[in-house]
mmCIF file of C-alpha atoms in Angstrom:
data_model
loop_
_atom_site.group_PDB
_atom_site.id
_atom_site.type_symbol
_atom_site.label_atom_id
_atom_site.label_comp_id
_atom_site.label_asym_id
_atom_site.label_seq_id
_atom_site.Cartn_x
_atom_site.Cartn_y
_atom_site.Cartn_z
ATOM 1 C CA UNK A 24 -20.496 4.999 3.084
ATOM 2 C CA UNK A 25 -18.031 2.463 4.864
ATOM 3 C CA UNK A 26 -14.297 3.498 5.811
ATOM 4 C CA UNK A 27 -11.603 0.739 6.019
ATOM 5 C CA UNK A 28 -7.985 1.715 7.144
ATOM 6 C CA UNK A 29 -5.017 -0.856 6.448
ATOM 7 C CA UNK A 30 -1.289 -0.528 6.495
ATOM 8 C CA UNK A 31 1.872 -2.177 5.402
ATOM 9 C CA UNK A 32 5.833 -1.994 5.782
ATOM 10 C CA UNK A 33 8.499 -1.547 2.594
ATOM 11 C CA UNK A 34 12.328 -1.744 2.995
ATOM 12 C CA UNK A 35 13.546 0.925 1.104
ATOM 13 C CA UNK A 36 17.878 1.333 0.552
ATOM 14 C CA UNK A 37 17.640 5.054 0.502
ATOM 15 C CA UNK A 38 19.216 7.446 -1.891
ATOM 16 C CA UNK A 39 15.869 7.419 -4.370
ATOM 17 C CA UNK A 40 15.154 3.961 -3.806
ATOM 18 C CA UNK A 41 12.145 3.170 -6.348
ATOM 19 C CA UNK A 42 9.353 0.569 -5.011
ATOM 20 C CA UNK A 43 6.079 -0.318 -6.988
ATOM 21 C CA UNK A 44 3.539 -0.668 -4.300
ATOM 22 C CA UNK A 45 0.785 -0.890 -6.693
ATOM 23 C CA UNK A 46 -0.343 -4.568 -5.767
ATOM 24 C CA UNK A 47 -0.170 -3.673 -2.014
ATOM 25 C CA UNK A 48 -2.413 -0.701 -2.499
ATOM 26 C CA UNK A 49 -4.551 -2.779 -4.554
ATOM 27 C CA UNK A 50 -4.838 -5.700 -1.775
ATOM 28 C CA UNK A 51 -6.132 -3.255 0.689
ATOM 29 C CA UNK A 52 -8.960 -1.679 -1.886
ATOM 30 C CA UNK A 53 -9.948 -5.374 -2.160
ATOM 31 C CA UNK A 54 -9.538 -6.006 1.435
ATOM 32 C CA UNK A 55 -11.703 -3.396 2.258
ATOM 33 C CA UNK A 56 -14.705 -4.693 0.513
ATOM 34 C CA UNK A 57 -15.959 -1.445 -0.816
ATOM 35 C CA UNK A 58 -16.942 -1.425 -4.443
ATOM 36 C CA UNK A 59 -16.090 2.528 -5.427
ATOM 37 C CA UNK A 60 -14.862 5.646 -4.189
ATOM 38 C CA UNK A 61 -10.819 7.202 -2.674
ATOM 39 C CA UNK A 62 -8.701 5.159 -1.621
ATOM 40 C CA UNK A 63 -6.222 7.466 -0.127
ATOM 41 C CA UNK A 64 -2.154 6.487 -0.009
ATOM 42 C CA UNK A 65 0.205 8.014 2.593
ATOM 43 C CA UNK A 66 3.899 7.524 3.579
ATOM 44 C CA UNK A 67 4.559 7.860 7.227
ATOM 45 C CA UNK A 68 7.827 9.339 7.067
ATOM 46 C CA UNK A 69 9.672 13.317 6.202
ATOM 47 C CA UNK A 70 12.247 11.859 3.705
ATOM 48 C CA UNK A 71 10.113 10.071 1.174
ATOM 49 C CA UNK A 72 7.192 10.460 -1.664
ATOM 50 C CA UNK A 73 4.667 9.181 -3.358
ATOM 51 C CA UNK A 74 3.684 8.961 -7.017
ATOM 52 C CA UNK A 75 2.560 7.437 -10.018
ATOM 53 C CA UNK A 76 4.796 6.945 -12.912
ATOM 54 C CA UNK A 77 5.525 3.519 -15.314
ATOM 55 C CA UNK A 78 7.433 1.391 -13.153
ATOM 56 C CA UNK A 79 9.960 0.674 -15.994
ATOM 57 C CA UNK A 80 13.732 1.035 -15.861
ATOM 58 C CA UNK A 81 14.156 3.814 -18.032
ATOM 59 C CA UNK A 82 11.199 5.778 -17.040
ATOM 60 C CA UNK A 83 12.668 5.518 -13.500
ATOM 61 C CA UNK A 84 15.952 6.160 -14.227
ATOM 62 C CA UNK A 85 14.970 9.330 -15.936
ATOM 63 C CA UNK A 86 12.900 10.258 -12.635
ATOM 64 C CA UNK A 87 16.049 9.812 -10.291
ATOM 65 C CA UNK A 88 17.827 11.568 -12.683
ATOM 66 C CA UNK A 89 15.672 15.129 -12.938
ATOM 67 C CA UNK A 90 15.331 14.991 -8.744
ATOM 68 C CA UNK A 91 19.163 14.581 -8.401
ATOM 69 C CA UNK A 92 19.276 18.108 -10.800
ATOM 70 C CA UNK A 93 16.553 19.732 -8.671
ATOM 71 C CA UNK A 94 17.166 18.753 -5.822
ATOM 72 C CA UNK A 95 21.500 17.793 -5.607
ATOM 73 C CA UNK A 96 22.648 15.645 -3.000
ATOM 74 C CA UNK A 97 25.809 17.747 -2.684
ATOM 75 C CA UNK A 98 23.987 21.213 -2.052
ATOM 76 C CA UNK A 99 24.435 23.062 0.652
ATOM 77 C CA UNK A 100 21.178 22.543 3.117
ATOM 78 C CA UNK A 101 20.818 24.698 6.411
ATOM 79 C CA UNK A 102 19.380 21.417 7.828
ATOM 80 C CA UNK A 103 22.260 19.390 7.679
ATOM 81 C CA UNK A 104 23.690 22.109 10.395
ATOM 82 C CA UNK A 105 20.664 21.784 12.475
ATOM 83 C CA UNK A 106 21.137 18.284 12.999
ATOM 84 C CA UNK A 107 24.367 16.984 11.030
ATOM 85 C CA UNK A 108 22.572 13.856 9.412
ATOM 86 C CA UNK A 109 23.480 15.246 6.052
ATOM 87 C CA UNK A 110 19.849 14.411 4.857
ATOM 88 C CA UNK A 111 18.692 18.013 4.473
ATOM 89 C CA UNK A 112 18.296 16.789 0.200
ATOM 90 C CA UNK A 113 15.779 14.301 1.365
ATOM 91 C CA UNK A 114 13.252 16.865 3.500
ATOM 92 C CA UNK A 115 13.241 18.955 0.129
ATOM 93 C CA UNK A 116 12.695 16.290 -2.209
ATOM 94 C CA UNK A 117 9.913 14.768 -0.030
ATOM 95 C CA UNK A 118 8.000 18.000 0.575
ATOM 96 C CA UNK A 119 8.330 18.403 -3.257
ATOM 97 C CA UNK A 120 7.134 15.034 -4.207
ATOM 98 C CA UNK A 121 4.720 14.651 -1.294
ATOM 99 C CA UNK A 122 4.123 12.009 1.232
ATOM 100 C CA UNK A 123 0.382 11.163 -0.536
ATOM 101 C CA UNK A 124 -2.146 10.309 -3.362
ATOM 102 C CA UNK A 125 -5.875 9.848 -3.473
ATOM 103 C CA UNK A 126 -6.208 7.571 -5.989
ATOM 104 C CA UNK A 127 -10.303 6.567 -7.105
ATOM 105 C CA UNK A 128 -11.503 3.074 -7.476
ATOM 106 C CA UNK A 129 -14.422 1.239 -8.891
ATOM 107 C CA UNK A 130 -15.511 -2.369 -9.082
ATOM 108 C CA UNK A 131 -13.207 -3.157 -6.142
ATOM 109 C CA UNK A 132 -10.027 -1.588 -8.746
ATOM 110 C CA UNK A 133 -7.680 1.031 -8.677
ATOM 111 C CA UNK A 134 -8.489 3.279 -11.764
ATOM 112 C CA UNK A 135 -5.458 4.446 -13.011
ATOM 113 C CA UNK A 136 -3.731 3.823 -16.354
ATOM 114 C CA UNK A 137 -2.480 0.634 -17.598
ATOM 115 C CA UNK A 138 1.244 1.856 -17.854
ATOM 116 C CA UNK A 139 0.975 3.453 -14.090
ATOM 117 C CA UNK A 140 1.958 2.349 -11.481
ATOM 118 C CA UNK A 141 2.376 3.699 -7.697
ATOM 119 C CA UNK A 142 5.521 4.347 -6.418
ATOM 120 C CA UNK A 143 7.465 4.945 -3.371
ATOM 121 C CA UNK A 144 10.481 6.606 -3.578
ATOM 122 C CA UNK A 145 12.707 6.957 -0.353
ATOM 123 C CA UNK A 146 15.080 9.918 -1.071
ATOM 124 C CA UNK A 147 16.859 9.365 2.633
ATOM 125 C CA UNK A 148 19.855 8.928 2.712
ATOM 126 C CA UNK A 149 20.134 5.622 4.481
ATOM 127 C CA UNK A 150 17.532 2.102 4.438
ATOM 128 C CA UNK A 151 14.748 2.282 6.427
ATOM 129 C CA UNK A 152 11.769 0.577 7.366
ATOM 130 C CA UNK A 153 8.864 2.493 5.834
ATOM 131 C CA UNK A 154 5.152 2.595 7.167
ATOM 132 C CA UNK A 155 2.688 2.909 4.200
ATOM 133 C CA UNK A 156 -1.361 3.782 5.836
ATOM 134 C CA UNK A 157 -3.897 2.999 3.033
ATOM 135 C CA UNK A 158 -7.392 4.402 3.630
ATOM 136 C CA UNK A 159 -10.189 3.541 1.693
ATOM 137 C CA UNK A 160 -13.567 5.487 1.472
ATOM 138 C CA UNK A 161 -16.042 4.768 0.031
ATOM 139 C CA UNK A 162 -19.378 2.520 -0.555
#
């Protein structure tokens, strides 16, 4: 049983910024030289989430879409008068979504479906700089 930990940076824009991170998540499975078992996916960050969906225009239009009618940008949020960043949408959305996904492998591959990809979606409501932690376990 062997664990291998490896990270990378994304520049999101904010406001449900979509990024396919598949091939990054991929590297570090390959990196790690395990052959099977988790490799586990985590955003470093309160205002973003993690999932898998086709990375394809309209699927990911329709995603934006159904958050913005869960979760509205022009609520009213009792964090935004806590702090007065007028993010209190993106905390929501986030814990919703989550911040991670355990994701198995085998052969040194990610098994998921040929039409899924992973994807990070940055509900903030600014750009930012965001950490992803990839940790692989497995033999």
């Amino acid at each position: 049983m062997g664990v291998y930990t490896e990270s990378f940076q994304v520049k999101t824009k904010g406001f449900c910024d979509a990024v396919d991170i598949t091939e990054q998540v991929q590297k570090a499975v390959f990196n790690s030289g395990l052959n099977q078992g988790i490799a586990l996916v985590f955003i470093a960050g309160s205002t973003a989430g993690l999932t898998t969906i086709e990375y394809e225009s309209g699927a990911i239009s329709d995603l934006k879409r159904t958050i913005e009618e869960l979760v509205p940008q022009n609520r009213e949020y009792q964090h935004n008068y806590r702090w007065g960043d007028g993010n209190g949408f993106s905390h929501i959305r986030s814990a919703l979504i989550q911040t991670d996904l355990s994701l198995p492998f085998s052969g040194g591959k990610l098994l998921i479906g040929t039409w899924q990809q992973i994807v990070l979606l940055d509900f903030d409501n600014r750009s930012r700089n965001r950490k992803v932690i990839v940790q692989i376990i497995g033999e």
